[in-house]
Tab-separated table of C-alpha atoms in Angstrom:
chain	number	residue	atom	x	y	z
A	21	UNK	CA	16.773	3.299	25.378
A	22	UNK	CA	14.387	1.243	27.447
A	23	UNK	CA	14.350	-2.817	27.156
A	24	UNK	CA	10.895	-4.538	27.455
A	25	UNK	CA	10.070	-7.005	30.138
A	26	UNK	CA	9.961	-9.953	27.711
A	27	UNK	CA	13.192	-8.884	25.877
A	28	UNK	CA	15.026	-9.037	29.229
A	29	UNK	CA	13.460	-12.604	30.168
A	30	UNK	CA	13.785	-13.884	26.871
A	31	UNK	CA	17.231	-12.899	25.572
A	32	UNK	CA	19.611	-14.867	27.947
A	33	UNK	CA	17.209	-17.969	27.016
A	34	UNK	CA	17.917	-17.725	23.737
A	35	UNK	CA	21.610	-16.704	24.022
A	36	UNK	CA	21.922	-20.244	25.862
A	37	UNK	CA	19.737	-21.835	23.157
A	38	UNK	CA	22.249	-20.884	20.096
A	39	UNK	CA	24.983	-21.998	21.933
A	40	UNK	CA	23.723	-25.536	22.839
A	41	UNK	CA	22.418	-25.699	19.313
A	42	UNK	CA	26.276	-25.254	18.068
A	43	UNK	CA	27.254	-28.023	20.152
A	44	UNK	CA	27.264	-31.694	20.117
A	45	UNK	CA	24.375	-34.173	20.254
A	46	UNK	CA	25.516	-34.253	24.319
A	47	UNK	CA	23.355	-30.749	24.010
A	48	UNK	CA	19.574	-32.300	22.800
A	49	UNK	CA	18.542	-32.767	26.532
A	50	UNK	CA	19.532	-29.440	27.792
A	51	UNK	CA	18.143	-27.975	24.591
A	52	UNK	CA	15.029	-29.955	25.130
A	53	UNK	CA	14.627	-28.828	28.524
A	54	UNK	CA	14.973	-25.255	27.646
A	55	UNK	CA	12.579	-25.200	25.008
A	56	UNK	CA	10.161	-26.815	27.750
A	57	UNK	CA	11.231	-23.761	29.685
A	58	UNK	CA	9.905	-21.032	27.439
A	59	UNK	CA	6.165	-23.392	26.955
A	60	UNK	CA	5.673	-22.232	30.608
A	61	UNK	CA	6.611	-18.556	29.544
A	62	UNK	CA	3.077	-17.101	29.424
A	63	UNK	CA	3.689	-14.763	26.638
A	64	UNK	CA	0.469	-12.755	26.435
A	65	UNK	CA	0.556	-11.301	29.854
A	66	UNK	CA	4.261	-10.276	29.125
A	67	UNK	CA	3.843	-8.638	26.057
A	68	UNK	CA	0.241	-6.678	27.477
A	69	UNK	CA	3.451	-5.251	29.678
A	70	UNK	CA	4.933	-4.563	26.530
A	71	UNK	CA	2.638	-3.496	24.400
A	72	UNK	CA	-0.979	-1.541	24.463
A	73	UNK	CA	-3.755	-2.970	22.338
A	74	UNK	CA	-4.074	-2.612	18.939
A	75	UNK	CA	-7.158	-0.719	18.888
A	76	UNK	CA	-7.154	2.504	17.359
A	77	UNK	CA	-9.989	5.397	16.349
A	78	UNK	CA	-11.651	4.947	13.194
A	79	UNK	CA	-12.476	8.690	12.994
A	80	UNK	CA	-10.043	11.540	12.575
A	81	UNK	CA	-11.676	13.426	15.748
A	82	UNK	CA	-11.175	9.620	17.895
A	83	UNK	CA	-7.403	10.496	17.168
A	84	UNK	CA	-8.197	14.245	18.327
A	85	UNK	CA	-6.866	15.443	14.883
A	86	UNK	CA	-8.293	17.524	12.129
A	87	UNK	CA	-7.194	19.523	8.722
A	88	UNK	CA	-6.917	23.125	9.786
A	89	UNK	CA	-7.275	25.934	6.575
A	90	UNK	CA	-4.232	25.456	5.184
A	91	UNK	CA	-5.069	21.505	5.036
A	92	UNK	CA	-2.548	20.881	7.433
A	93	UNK	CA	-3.152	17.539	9.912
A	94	UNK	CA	-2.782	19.260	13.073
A	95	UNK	CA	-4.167	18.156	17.070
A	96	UNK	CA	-7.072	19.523	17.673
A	97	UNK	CA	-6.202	20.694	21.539
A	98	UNK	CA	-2.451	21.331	21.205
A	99	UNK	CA	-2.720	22.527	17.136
A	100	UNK	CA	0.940	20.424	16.869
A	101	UNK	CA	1.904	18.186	14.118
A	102	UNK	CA	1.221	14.574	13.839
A	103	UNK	CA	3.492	12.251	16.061
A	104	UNK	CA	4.454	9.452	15.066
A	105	UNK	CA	6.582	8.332	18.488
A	106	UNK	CA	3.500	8.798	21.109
A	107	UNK	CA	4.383	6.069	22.755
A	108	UNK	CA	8.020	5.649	23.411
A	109	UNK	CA	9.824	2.627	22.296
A	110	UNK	CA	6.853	1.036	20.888
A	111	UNK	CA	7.943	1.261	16.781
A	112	UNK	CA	4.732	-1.478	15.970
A	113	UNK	CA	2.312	0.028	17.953
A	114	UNK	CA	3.555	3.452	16.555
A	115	UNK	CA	3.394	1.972	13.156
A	116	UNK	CA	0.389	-0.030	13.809
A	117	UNK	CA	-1.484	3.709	14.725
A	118	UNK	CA	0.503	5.299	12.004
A	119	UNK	CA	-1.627	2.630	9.778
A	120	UNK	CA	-4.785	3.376	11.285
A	121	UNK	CA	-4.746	6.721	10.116
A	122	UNK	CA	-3.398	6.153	6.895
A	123	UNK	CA	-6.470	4.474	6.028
A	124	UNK	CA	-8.964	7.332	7.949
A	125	UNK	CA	-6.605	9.686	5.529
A	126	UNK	CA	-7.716	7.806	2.421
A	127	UNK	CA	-11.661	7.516	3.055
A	128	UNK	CA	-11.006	11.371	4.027
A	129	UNK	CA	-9.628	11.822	0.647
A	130	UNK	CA	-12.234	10.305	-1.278
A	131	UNK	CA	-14.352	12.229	-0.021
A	132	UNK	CA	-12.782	15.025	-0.595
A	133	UNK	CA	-13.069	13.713	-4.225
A	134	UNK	CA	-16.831	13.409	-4.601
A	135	UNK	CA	-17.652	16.410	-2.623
A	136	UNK	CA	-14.845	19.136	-3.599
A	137	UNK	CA	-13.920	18.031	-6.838
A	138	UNK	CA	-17.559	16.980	-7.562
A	139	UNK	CA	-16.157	13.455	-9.156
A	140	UNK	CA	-18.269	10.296	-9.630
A	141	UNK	CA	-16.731	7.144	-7.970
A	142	UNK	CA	-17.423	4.272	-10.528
A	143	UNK	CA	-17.092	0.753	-9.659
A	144	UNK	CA	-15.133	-1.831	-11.731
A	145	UNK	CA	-15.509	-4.731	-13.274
A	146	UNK	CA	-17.895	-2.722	-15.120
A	147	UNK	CA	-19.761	-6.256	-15.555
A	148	UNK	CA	-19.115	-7.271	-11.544
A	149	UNK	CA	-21.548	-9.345	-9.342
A	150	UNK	CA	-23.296	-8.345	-6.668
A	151	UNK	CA	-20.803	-11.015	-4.454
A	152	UNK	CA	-17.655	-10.569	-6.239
A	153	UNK	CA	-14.494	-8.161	-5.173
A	154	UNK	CA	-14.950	-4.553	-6.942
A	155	UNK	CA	-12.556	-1.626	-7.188
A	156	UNK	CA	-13.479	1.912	-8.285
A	157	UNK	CA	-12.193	4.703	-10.062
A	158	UNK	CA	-13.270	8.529	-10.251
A	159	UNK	CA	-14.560	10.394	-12.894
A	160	UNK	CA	-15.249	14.044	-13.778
A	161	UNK	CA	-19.391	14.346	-15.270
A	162	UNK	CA	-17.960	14.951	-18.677
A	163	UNK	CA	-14.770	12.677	-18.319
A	164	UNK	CA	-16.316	10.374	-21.409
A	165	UNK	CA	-18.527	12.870	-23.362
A	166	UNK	CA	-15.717	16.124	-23.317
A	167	UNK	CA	-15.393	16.581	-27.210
A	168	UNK	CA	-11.262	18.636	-26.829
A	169	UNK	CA	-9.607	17.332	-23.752
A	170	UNK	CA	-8.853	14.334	-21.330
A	171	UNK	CA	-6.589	14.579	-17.570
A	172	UNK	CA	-5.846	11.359	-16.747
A	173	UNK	CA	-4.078	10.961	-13.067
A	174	UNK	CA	-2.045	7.676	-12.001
A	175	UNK	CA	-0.378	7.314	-8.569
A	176	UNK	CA	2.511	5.335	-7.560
A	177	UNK	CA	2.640	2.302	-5.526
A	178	UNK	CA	2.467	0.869	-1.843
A	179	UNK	CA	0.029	2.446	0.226
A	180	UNK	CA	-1.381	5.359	-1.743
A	181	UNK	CA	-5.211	4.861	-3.584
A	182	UNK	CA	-6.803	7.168	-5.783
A	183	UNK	CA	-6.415	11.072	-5.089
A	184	UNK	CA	-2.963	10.497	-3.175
A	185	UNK	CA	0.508	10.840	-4.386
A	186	UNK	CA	1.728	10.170	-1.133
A	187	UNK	CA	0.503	9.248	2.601
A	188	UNK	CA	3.168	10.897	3.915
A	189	UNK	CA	2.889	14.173	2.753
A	190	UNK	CA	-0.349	14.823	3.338
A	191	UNK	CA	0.229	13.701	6.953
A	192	UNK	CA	3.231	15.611	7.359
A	193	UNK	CA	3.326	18.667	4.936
A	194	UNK	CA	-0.454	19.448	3.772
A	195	UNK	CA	-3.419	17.994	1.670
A	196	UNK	CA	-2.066	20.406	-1.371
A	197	UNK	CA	1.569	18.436	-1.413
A	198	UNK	CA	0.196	14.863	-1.583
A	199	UNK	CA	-2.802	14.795	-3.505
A	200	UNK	CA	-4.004	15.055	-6.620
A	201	UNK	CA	-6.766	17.376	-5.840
A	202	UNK	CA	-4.540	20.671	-6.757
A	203	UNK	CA	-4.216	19.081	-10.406
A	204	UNK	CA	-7.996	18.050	-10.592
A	205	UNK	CA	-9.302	21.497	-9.770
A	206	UNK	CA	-6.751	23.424	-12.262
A	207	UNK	CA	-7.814	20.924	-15.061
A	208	UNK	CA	-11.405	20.823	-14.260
A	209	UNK	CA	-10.719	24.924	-14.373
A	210	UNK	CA	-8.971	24.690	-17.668
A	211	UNK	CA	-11.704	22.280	-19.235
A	212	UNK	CA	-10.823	18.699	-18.756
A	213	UNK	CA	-12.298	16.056	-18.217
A	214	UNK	CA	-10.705	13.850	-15.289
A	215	UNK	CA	-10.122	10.707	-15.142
A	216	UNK	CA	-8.329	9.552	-11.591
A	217	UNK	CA	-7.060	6.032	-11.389
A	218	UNK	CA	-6.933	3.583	-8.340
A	219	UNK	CA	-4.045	1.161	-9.474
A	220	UNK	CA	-3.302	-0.275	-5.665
A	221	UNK	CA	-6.795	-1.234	-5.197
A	222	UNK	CA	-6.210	-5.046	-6.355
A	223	UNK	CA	-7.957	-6.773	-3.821
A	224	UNK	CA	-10.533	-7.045	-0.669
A	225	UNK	CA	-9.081	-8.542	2.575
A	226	UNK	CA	-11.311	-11.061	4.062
A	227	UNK	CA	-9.999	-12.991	7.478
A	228	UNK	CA	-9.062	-16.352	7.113
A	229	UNK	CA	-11.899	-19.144	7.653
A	230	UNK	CA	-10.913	-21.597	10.656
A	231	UNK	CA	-9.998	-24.554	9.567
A	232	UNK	CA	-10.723	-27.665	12.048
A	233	UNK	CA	-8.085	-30.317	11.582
A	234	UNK	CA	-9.310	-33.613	12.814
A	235	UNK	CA	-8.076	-35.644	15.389
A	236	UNK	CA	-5.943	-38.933	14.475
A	237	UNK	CA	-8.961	-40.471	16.923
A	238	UNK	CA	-11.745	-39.537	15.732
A	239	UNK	CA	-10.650	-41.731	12.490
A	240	UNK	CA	-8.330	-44.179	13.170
A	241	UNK	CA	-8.199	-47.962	13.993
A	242	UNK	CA	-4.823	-47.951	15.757
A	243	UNK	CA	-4.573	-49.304	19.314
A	244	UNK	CA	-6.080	-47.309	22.214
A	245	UNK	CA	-2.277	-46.592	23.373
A	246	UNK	CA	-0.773	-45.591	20.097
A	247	UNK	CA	-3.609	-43.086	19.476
A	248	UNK	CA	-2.908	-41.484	22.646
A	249	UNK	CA	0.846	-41.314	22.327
A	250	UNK	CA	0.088	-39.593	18.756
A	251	UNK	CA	-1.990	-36.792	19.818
A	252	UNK	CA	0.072	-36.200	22.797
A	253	UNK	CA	3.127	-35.819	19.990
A	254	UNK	CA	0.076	-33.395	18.407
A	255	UNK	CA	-0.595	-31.337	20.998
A	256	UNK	CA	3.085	-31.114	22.117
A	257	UNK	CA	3.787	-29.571	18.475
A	258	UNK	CA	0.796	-27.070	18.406
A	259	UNK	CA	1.882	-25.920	21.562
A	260	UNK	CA	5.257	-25.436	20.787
A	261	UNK	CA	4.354	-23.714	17.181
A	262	UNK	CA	1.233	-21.679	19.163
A	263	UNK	CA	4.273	-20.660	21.324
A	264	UNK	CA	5.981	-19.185	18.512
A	265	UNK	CA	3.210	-17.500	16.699
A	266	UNK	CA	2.153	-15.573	19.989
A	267	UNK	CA	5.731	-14.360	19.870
A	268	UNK	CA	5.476	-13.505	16.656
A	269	UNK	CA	1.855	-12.079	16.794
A	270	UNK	CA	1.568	-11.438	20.804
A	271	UNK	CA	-2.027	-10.030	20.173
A	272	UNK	CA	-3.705	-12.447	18.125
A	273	UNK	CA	-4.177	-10.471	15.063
A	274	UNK	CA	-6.736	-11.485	12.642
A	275	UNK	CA	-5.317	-13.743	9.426
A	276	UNK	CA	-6.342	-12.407	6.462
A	277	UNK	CA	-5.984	-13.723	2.779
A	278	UNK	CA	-6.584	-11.486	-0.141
A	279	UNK	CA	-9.432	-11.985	-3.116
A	280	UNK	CA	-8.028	-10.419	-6.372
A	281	UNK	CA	-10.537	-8.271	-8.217
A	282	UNK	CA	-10.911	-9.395	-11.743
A	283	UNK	CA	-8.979	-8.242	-14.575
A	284	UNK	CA	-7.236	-5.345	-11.911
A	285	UNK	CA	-5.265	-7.842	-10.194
A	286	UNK	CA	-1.961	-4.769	-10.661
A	287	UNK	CA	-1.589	-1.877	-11.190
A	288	UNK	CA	-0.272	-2.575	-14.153
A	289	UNK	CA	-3.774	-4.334	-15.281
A	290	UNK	CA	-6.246	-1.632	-13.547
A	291	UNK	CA	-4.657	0.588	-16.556
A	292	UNK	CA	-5.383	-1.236	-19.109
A	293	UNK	CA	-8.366	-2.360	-18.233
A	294	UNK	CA	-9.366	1.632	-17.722
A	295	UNK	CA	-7.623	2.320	-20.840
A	296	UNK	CA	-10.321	-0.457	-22.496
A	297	UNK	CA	-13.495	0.510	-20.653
A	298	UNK	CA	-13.257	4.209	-20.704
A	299	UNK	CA	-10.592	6.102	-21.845
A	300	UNK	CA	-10.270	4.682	-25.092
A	301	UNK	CA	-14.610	5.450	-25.637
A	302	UNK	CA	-13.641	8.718	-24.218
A	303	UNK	CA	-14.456	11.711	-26.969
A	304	UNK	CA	-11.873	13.510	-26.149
A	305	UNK	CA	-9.482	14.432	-28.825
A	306	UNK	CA	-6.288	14.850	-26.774
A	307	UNK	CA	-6.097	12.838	-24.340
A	308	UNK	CA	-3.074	14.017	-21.372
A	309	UNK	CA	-1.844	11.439	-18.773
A	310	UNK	CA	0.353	12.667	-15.219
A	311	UNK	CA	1.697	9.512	-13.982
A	312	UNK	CA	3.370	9.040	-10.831
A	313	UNK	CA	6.633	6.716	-9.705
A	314	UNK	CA	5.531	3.458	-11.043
A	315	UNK	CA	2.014	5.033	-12.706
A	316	UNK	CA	4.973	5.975	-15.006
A	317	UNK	CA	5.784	2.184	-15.810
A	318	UNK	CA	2.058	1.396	-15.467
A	319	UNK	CA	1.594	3.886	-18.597
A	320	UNK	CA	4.423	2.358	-20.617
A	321	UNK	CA	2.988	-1.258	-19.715
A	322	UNK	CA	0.032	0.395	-21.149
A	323	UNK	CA	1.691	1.879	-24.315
A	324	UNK	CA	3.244	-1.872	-24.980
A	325	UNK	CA	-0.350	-3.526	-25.188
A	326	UNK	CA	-2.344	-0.643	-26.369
A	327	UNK	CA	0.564	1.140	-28.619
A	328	UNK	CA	-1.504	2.107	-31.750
A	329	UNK	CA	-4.799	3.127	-29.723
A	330	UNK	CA	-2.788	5.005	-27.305
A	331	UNK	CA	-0.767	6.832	-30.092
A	332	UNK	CA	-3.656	7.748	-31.621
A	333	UNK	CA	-5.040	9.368	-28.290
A	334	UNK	CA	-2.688	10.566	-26.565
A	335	UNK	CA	-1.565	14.155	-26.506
A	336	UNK	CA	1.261	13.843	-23.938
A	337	UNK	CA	2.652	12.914	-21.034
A	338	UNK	CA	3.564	14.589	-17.841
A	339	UNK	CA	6.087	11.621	-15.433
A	340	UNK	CA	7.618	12.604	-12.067
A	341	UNK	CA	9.811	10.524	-10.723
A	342	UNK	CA	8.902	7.798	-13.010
A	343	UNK	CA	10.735	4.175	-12.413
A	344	UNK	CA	9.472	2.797	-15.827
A	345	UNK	CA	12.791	0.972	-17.789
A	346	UNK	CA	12.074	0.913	-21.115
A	347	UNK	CA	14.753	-2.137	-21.650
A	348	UNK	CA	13.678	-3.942	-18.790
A	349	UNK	CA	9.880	-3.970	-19.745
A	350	UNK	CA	10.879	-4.685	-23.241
A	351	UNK	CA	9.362	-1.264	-24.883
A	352	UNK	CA	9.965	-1.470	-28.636
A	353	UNK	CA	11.830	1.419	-30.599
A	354	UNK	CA	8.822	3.050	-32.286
A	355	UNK	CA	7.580	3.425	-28.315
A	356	UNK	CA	10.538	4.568	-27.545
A	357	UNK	CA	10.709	7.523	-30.311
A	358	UNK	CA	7.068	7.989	-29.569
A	359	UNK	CA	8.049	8.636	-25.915
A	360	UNK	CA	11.262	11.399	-27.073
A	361	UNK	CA	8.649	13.206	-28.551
A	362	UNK	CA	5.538	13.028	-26.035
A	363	UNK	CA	6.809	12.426	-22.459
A	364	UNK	CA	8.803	14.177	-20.337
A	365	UNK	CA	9.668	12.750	-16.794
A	366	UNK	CA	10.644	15.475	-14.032
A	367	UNK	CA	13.004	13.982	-11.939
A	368	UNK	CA	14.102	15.501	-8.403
A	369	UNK	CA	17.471	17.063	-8.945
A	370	UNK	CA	19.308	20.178	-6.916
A	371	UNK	CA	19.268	21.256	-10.287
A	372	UNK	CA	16.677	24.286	-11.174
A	373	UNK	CA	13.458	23.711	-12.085
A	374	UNK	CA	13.594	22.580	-16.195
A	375	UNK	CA	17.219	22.181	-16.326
A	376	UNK	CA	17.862	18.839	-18.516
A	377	UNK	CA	18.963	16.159	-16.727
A	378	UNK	CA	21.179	13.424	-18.318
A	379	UNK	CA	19.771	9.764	-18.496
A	380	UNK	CA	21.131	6.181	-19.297
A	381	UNK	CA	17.773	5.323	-21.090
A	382	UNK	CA	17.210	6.425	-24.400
A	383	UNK	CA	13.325	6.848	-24.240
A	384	UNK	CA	12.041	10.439	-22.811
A	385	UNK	CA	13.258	13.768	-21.861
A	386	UNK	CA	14.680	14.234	-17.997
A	387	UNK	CA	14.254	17.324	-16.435
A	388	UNK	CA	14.648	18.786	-12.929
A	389	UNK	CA	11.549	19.276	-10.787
A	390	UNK	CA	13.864	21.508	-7.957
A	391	UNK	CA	11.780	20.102	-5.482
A	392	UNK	CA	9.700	16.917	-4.610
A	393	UNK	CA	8.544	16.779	-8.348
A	394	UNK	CA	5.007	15.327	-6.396
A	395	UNK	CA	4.373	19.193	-5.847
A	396	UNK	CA	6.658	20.873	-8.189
A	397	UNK	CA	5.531	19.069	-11.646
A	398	UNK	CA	4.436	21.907	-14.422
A	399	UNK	CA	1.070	21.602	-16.210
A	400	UNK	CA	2.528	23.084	-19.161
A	401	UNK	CA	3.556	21.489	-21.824
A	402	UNK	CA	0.045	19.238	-21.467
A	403	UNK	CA	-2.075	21.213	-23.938
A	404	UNK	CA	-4.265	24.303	-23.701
């Protein structure tokens, strides 16, 4: 395994460092001097040694790939697999680029959403400004007017959004294995309406706004001297912490801060507040949830705010690989007797598929899923 340039300069520095740090106070001025030693480093040429820029295509064809028939991600010269190692020893830029296309895979999937599945996206708040930070959902045309049967679809967490149940699998495997789209299309076949959450959209990132912090002599009174003796102290620190930070952040990446988008603010929240706005003034008469990893705990959340309206709604419910805990989220008996006779979580298990599987929690039925439960899950069971 290769060592980069700045690794090699920098790790006998700071082998010295912690050792004259263990010591006496003797060790401040040799300390002191070696800290003045790695100001002088210049840090961004070493690490454009080290590292290319973080600048990536925003367009599957920039990163030469494409979704063949079989809605596999393959190169479009070479007809490989993705790579995630294309540039050796580099795991952050790898990641970094892994990233980029992540989030080219998830506008890629929304679109697949409005234009294969023929689903609406619909912005909430339902009541949001024209400035304000706005999620969306997707809907099937009949999702609130279907008089017999409601599909609604919640993902898990981290990086997925709505249509995914995971990055990567549909990177690695195919567009059938992690999305939702195979379970859309059979339901919209079958005659539901669909409903597909987006319980990881919870907020916009915006950069950071500069902040200018005022010199001590543009506003001060002290003594000419003192004054200068201060903001030589000053610019001594932001030196030393600038030092840090490119170490830390070698290319200068943009700081962002997050705006929360009303009343969605978690996953947990984006399904209630669905629940309120649209499934609930759904017509449907049987109303069928799939829920995902922790969609599962999102829809017992749910079930603890909304219990009698979702009782009254709510057909069943399909879980895979759910990581709800009815004791820790404090779910009450009658939910949990409710649950024994409505839910049933498929959990991945060498085990064949629908063999029981035994559980410490006394709320719903375990069963294997054989495989990756994400494409193994049964529809039946759901309704007709």
């Amino acid at each position: 395994m290769s060592i980069s340039l700045s690794s090699l300069i920098l790790l006998p520095i700071w082998i010295n460092m912690s050792q004259i740090q263990q010591g006496g106070p003797d060790e401040k001025e040799k300390t002191t001097a070696l800290k003045d030693l790695l100001s002088r480093i210049d840090l961004d040429e070493l690490m454009k040694k080290d590292e290319p820029p973080l600048d990536f295509p925003d367009t599957l064809e920039g990163f030469e790939y494409a979704f063949n028939e079989k809605g596999q991600l393959r190169h479009i010269k070479t007809g490989e697999p993705f790579v995630f190692n294309y540039r050796e020893d580099l795991h952050r830029w790898n990641q970094k680029r892994y990233e980029a296309l992540g989030e080219i895979i998830t506008k890629y999937v929304y679109d697949l959403l409005e234009k294969d599945c023929n689903l609406k996206k619909i912005f909430i708040p339902v009541d949001a400004t024209e400035s304000e930070p706005k999620s969306f959902i997707f809907m099937s045309e009949d999702a609130l007017t279907n008089p017999q049967k409601l599909m609604v679809l919640i993902h898990g967490s981290g990086v997925v959004r709505a249509g995914q149940w995971a990055r990567k699998l549909i990177i690695n495997e195919d567009l059938d294995s992690g999305t939702q789209i195979p379970f859309i299309k059979r339901a919209m076949d079958e005659g539901y309406g669909v409903i597909v959450l987006n319980p990881n959209e919870n907020c916009i990132e915006v950069e950071k706004p500069k902040t200018h912090v005022q010199s001590s002599s543009d506003s001060s009174d002290e003594p000419v001297e003192k004054r200068e003796r201060k903001d030589k102290v000053s610019k001594e620190t932001k030196k030393r912490r600038d030092f840090y930070e490119k170490y830390r952040n070698p290319q200068r990446e943009k700081e962002m801060m997050q705006l929360y988008i009303r009343e969605n603010g978690s996953p947990e929240e984006h399904t209630v507040y669905v629940w309120d706005h649209f499934i609930a003034k759904s017509a449907a008469e049987n109303v069928f949830f799939v829920a995902h990893s922790y969609g599962g705990l999102a829809f017992v959340e749910l079930m603890i705010q909304r219990e009698a309206d979702v009782k009254s709604k709510v057909t069943a419910v399909a879980l895979t690989d759910s990581v709800h805990n009815v004791w820790h989220q404090e779910a009450g008996k009658t939910i949990r007797e409710w649950m024994r006779e409505n839910c049933c979580n498929w959990v991945s298990s060498s085990e064949p598929l629908d063999t029981s599987v035994e559980s410490m929690l006394p709320d719903c039925p375990r069963v294997s899923a054989e495989e990756c439960c994400r494409t193994r899950v049964k529809h039946q069971g759901l309704g007709s």
